Coordinates of C-alpha atoms in Angstrom, one line a residue:
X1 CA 0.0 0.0 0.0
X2 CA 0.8 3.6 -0.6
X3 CA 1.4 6.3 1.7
X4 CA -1.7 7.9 0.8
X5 CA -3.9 4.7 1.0
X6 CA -2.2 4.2 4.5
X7 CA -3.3 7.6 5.2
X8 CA -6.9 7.5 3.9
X9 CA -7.2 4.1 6.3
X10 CA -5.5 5.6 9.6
X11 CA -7.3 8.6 9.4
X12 CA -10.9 7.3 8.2
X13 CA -11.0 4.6 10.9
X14 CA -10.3 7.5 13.6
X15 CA -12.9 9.8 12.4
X16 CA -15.4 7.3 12.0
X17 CA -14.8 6.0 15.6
X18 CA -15.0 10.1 16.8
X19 CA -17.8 10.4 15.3
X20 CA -19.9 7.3 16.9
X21 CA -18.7 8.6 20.2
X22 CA -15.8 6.4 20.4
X23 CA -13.5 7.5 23.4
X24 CA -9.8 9.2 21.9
X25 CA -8.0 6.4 23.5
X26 CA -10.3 3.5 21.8
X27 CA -10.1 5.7 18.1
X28 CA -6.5 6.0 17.8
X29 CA -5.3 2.3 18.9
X30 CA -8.1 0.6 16.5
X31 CA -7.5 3.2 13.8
X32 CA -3.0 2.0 14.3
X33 CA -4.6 -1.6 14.6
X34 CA -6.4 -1.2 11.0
X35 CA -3.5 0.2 9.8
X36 CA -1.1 -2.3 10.7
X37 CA -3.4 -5.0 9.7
X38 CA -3.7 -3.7 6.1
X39 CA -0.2 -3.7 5.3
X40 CA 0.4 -7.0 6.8
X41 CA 2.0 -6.3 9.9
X42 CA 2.1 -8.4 13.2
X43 CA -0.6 -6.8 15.6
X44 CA 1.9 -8.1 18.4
X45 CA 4.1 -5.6 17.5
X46 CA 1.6 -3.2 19.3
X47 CA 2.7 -4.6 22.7
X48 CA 6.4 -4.0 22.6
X49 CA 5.1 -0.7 21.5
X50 CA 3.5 -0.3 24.9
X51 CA 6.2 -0.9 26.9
X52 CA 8.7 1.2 24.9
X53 CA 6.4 4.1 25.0
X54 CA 5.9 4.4 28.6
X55 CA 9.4 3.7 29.6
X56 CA 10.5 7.0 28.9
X57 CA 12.8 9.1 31.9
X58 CA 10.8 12.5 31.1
X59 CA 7.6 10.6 31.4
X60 CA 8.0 9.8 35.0
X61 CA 7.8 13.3 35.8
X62 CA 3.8 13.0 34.8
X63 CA 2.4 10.9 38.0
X64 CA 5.2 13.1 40.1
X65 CA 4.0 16.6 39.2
X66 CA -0.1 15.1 39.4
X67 CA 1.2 13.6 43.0
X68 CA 2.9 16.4 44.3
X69 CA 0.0 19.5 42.7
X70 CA -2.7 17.0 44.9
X71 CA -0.8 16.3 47.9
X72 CA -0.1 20.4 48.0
X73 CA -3.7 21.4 48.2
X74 CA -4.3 18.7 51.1
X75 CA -1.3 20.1 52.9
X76 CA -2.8 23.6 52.8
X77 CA -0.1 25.5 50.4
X78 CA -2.1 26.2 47.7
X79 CA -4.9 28.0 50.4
X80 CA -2.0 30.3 51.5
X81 CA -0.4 31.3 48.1
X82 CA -4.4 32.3 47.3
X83 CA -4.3 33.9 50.6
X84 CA -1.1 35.9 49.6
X85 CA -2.2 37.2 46.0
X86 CA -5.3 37.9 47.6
X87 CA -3.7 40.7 50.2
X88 CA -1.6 42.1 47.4
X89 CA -4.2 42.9 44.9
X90 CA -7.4 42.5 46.1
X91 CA -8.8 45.9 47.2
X92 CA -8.2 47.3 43.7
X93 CA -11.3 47.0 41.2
X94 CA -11.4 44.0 39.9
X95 CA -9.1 43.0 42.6
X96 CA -10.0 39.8 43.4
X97 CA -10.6 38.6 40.1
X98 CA -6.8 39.6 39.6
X99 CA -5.3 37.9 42.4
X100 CA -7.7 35.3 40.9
X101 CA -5.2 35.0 37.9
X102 CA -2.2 35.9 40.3
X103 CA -3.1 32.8 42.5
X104 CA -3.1 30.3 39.0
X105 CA 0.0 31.1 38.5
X106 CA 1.1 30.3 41.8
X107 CA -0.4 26.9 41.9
X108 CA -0.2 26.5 38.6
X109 CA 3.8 26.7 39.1
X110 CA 3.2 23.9 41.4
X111 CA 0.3 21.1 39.5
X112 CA 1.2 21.9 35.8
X113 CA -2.2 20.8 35.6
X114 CA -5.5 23.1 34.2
X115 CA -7.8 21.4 35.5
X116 CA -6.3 20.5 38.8
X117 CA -5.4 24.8 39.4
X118 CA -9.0 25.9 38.5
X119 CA -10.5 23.2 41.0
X120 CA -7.8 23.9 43.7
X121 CA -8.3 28.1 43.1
X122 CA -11.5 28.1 42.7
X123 CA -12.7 26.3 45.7
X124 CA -11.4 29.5 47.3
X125 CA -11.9 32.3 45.7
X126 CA -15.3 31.8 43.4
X127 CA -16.7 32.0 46.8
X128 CA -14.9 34.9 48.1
X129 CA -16.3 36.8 44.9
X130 CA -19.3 35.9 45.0
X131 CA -19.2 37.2 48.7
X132 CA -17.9 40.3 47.8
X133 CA -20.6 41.6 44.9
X134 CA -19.2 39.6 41.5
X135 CA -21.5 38.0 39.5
X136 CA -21.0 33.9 39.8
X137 CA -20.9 33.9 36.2
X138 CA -18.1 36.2 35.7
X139 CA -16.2 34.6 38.8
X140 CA -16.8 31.1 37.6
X141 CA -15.1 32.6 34.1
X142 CA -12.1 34.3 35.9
X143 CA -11.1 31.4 37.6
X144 CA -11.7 29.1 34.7
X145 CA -9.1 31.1 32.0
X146 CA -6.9 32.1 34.4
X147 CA -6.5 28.2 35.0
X148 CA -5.5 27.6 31.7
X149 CA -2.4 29.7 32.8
X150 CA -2.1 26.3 34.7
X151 CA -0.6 24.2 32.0
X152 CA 1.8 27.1 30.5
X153 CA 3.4 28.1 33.6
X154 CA 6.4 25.3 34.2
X155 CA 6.3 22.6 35.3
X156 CA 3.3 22.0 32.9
X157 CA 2.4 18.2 32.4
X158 CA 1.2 18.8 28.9
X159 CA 4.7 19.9 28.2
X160 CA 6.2 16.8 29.6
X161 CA 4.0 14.9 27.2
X162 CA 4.9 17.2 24.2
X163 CA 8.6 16.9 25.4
X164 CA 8.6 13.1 25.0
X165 CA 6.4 13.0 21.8
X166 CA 8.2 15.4 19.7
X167 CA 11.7 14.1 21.3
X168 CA 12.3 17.9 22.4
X169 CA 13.8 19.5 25.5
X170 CA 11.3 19.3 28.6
X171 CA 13.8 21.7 30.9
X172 CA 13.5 24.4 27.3
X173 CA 10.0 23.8 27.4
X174 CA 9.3 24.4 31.0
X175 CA 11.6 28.1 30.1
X176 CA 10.1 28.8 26.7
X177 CA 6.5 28.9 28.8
X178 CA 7.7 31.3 31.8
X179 CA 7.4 34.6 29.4
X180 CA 3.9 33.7 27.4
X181 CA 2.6 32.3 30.9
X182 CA 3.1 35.6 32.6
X183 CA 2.2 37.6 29.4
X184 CA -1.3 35.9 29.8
X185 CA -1.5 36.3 33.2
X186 CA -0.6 40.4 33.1
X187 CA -3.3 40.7 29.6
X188 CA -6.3 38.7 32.0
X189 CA -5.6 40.5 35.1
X190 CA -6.1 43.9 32.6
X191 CA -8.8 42.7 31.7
X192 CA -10.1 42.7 34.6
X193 CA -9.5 45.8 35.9
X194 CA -11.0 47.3 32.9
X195 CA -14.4 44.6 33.1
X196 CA -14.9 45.9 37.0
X197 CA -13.6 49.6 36.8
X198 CA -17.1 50.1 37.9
X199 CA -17.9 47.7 40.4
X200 CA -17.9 48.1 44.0
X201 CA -16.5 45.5 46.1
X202 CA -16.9 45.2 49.9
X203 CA -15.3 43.5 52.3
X204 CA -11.5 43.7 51.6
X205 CA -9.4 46.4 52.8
X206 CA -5.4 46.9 51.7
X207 CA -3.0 46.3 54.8
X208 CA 0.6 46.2 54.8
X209 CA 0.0 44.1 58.2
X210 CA -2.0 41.5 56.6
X211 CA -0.3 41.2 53.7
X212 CA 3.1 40.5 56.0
X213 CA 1.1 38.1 57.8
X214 CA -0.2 36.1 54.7
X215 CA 3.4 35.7 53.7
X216 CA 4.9 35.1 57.0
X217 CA 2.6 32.6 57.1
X218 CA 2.5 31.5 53.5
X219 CA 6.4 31.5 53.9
X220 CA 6.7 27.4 53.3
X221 CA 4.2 27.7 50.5
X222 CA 6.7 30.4 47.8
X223 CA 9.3 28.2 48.6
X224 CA 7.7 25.2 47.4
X225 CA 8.0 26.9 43.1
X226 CA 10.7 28.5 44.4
X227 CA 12.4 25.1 44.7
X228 CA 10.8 23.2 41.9
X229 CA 11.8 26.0 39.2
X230 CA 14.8 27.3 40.5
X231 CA 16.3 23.8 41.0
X232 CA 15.3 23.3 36.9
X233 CA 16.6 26.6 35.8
X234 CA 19.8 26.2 38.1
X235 CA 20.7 22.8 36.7
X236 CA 20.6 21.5 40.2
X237 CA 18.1 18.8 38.6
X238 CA 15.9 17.5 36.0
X239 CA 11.9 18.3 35.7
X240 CA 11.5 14.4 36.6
X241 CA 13.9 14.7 39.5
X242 CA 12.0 18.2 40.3
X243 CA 9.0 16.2 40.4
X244 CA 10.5 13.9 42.9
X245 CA 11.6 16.4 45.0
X246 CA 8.5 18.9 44.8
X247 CA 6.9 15.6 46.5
X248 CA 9.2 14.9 49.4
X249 CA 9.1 18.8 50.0
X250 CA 5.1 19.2 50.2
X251 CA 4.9 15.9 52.4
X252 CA 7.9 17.6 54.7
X253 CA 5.4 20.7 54.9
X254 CA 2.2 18.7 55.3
X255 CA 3.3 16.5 57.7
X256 CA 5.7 18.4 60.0
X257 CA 5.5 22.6 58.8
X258 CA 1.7 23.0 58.4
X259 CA 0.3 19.7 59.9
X260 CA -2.6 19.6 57.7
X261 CA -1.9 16.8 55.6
X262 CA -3.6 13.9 56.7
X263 CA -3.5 10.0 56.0
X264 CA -6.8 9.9 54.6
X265 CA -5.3 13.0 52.3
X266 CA -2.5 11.6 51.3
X267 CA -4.7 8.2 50.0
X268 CA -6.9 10.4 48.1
X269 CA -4.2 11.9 46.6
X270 CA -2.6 8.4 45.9
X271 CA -5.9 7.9 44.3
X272 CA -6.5 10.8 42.1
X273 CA -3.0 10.2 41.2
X274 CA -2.7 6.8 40.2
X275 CA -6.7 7.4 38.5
X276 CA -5.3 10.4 36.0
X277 CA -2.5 8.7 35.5
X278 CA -3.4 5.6 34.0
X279 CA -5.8 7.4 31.9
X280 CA -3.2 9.2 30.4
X281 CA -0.6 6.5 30.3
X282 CA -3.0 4.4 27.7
X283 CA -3.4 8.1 25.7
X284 CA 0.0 7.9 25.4
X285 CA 0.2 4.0 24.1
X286 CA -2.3 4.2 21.6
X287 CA -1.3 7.6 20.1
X288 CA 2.2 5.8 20.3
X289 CA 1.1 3.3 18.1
X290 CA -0.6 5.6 15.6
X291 CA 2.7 8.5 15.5
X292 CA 4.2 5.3 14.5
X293 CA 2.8 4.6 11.5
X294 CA 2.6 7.7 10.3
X295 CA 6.5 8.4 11.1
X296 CA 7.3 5.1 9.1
X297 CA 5.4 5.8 6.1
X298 CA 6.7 9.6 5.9
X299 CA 2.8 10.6 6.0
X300 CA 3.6 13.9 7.8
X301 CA 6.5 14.6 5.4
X302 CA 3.5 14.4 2.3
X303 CA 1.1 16.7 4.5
X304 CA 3.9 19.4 4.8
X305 CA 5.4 18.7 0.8
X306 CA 1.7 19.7 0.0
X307 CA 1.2 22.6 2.3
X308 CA 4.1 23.8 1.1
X309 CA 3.1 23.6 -2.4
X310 CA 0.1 25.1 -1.3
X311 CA 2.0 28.3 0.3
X312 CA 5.3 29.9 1.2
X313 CA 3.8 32.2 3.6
X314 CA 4.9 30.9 7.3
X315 CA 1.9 33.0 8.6
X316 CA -0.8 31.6 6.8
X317 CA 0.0 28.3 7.7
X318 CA 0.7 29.6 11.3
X319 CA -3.5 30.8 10.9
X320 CA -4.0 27.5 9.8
X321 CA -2.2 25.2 12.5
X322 CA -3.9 28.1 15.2
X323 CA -7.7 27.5 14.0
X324 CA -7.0 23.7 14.0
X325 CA -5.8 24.1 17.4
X326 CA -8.9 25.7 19.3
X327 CA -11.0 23.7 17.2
X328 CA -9.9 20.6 18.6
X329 CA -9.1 22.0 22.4
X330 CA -13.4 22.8 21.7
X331 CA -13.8 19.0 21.5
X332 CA -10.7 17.3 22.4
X333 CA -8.6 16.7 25.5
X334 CA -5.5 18.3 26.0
X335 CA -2.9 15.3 26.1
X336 CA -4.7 14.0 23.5
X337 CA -4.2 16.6 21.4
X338 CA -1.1 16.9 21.4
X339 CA -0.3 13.6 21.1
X340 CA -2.2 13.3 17.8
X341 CA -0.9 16.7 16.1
X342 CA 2.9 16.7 17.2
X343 CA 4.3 14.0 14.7
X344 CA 2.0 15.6 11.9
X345 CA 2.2 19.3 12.4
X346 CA 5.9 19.5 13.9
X347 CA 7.6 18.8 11.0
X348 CA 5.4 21.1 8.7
X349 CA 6.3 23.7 11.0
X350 CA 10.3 22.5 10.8
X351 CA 9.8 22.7 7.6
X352 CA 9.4 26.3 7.8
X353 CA 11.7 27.3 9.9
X354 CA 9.9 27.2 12.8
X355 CA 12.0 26.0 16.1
X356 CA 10.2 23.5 17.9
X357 CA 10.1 24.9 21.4
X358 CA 8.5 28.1 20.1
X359 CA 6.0 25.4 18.1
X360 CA 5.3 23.8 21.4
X361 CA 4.7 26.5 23.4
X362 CA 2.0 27.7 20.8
X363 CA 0.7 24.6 20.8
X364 CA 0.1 24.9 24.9
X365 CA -1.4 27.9 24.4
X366 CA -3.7 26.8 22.1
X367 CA -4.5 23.7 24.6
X368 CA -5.4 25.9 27.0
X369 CA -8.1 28.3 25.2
X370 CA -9.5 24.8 25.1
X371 CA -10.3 24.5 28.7
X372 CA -12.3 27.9 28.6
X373 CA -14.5 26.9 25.4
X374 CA -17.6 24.6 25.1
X375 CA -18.6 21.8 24.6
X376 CA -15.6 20.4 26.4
X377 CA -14.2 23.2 28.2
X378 CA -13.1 21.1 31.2
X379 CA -12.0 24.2 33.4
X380 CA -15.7 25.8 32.3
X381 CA -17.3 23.0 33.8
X382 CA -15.6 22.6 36.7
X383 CA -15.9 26.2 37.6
X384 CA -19.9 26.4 36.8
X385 CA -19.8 23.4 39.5
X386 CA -18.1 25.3 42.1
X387 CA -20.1 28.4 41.2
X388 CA -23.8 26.8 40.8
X389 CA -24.2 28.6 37.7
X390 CA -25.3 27.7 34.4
X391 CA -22.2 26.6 31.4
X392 CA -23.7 28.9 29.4
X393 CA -23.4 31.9 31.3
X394 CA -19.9 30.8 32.0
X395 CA -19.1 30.7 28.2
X396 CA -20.4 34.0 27.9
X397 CA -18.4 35.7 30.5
X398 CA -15.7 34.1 29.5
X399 CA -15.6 35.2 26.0
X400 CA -13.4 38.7 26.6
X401 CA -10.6 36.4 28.1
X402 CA -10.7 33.8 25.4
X403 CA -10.2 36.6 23.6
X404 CA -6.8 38.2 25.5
X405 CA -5.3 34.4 25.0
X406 CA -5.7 34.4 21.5
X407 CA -4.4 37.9 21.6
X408 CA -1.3 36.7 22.9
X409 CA -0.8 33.6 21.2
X410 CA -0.7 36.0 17.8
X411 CA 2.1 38.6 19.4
X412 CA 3.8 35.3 20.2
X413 CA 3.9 34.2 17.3
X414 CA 5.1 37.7 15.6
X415 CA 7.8 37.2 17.8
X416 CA 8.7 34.1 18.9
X417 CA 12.0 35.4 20.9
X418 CA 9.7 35.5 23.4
X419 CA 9.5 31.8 23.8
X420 CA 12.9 31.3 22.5
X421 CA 15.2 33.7 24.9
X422 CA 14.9 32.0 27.8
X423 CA 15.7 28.5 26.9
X424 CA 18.3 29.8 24.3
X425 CA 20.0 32.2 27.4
X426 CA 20.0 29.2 29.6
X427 CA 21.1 26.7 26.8
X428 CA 20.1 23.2 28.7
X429 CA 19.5 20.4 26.9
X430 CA 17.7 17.9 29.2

């Protein structure tokens, strides 16, 4: 068989399977298994695929960062980093909502998970907006973006998973997302100020006093990204041995500093861990299986020959790739996207000149508009949960800060030294 009849088969099966509500796990391993079986190739071959694919080094750091983000909000450190971005910026208008985005950053500098910072934020501050004269709507949406800062910030799982899929620096990708994560965090948190110039808040007052107490007491807590990014940037350790650390350091604190961290805590976070985990883990196989087959029969290296015959414009392909991107996030999971598009559209974008780390850093972006946009939207859900108010009116809210991401995904792109710097300046290579 061809190429292109290989093509037509792989990508056929999947669609079909998408289409009759086939999970993304279930779509890509039958689609690699239809494959393989027209061109004649042992199906066994799929189980020495499994267990090469998910004995990579990088990947350990996955279950180590999910442990270590769940044990921290059981030991009580992503309450006080909330507590301290709360003190710093919350009497301002639109104050809460920015310490909102502040506090995402925080934690999400600790779980490199979305979905795992808007839960663990959330919890505490929709709430305390509500409290304090916001809408539910518009705090449910605050929290909800500003989580997507979650998975840009380092460590970011999603970059772990890009890291070993695209066979690209994890330690560059964990740098090239520090600038874009805190140019997203500065463009929502002016959003905001502008969204409540008018709205009176009650209930928060600015004290140098409190704020000294919310760090004195929130002390343990900086440390704890302090340690896990510092440590990376330093070249004191790897992101998996960060990971490793970050979880001896939060049950240190939990068990010893705050006392908070209980055994029934640490189970559940066993649990959640191990759950999140797995699921991911069989992603990874199956899109293993089907990168595979489309690295051995050169399909991306057809998709990008006729792109490229299609245009020489880096920027119009750049649109392209962008609209695929929040397409998907609106329907797709996050790992799995970027499991199914990094062997096809990385080396179309190689191929025009693009460096990979300021590809995959695009890429996250665009995964986490996906968290903030229905039907999916994971963060939306999870939010309009905490919140008790209807999806829809969380969409709508939420529509001015889907708007600053995509906003800074496009400067980004204009200039990518602002992914690029960083990791370049450092030079690591792990």
């Amino acid at each position: 068989m061809s190429p292109n009849e290989i093509a037509v088969v792989l990508f056929a099966v999947f669609t079909v399977l998408l289409l009759l509500g086939s999970p993304i796990m279930v779509a890509l391993g039958i689609a690699a298994m239809a494959a393989f079986y027209m061109v004649g190739t042992d199906l066994g071959v799929m189980i020495q695929m499994a267990a090469s694919s998910l004995t990579s080094f990088p990947l350990m750091a996955l279950p180590c960062f999910v442990l270590a983000g769940s044990l921290m909000e059981c030991s009580g450190i992503s309450r006080r980093l909330v507590r301290i971005a709360e003190n710093i910026v919350g009497p301002i208008p639109g104050g809460l909502a920015v310490s909102t985005a502040l506090s995402c950053v925080f934690f999400g500098a600790i779980s490199g998970s979305g979905p795992a910072t808007t839960a663990a934020v959330g919890m505490l501050m929709i709430p305390a907006m509500m409290r304090r004269g916001y809408d539910g709507g518009y705090a449910a949406a605050a929290t909800a973006t500003a989580g997507g800062v979650g998975i840009i910030i380092p460590p970011s799982i999603p970059m772990v998973i890009y890291g070993v899929a695209g066979q690209q620096s994890i330690s560059k990708m964990f740098m090239g997302g520090v600038i874009p994560g805190m140019m997203i965090a500065v463009g929502l948190s002016l959003m905001h100020v502008f969204m409540c110039r008018n709205l009176k808040t009650k209930g928060l007052e600015w004290s140098m006093g409190a704020l000294l107490r919310a760090i004195r007491d929130g002390m343990w807590s900086i440390l704890a990204p302090v340690i896990i990014l510092g440590g990376i940037y330093a070249g004191i350790f790897t992101p998996t041995e960060a990971a490793v650390v970050a979880i001896f350091y939060t049950l240190f604190i939990g068990f010893f500093v705050h006392r908070e961290l209980t055994l029934p805590g640490l189970m559940n976070s066993l649990k959640t861990t191990s759950w999140l985990t797995g699921r991911v883990l069989v992603i990874v196989f199956t899109a293993y299986a089907f990168g595979r087959i489309l690295t051995e029969y050169r399909i991306p290296i057809e998709i990008a020959n006729w792109i490229l015959e299609f245009t020489k414009q880096a920027y119009v392909v750049w649109f392209m790739v962008v609209l695929l991107l929040l397409f998907l996030g609106m329907f797709m999971e996050t790992l799995a996207i970027i499991l199914l598009v990094t062997p096809v559209l990385l080396p179309i974008m190689q191929a025009y000149g693009v460096d990979p780390i300021h590809f995959g850093v695009i890429l996250v972006c665009c995964c986490g508009v996906g968290f903030s946009t229905p039907p999916l939207g994971e963060n939306m859900f999870i939010a309009s949960g905490i919140a008790h108010v209807s999806l829809e009116r969380v969409a709508l809210k939420a529509l001015p800060f889907v708007f600053v991401n995509i906003f800074v995904i496009m400067v980004l792109i204009v200039f990518p030294d602002l992914v690029t710097w960083l990791p370049n300046m450092l030079n690591v290579t792990e």
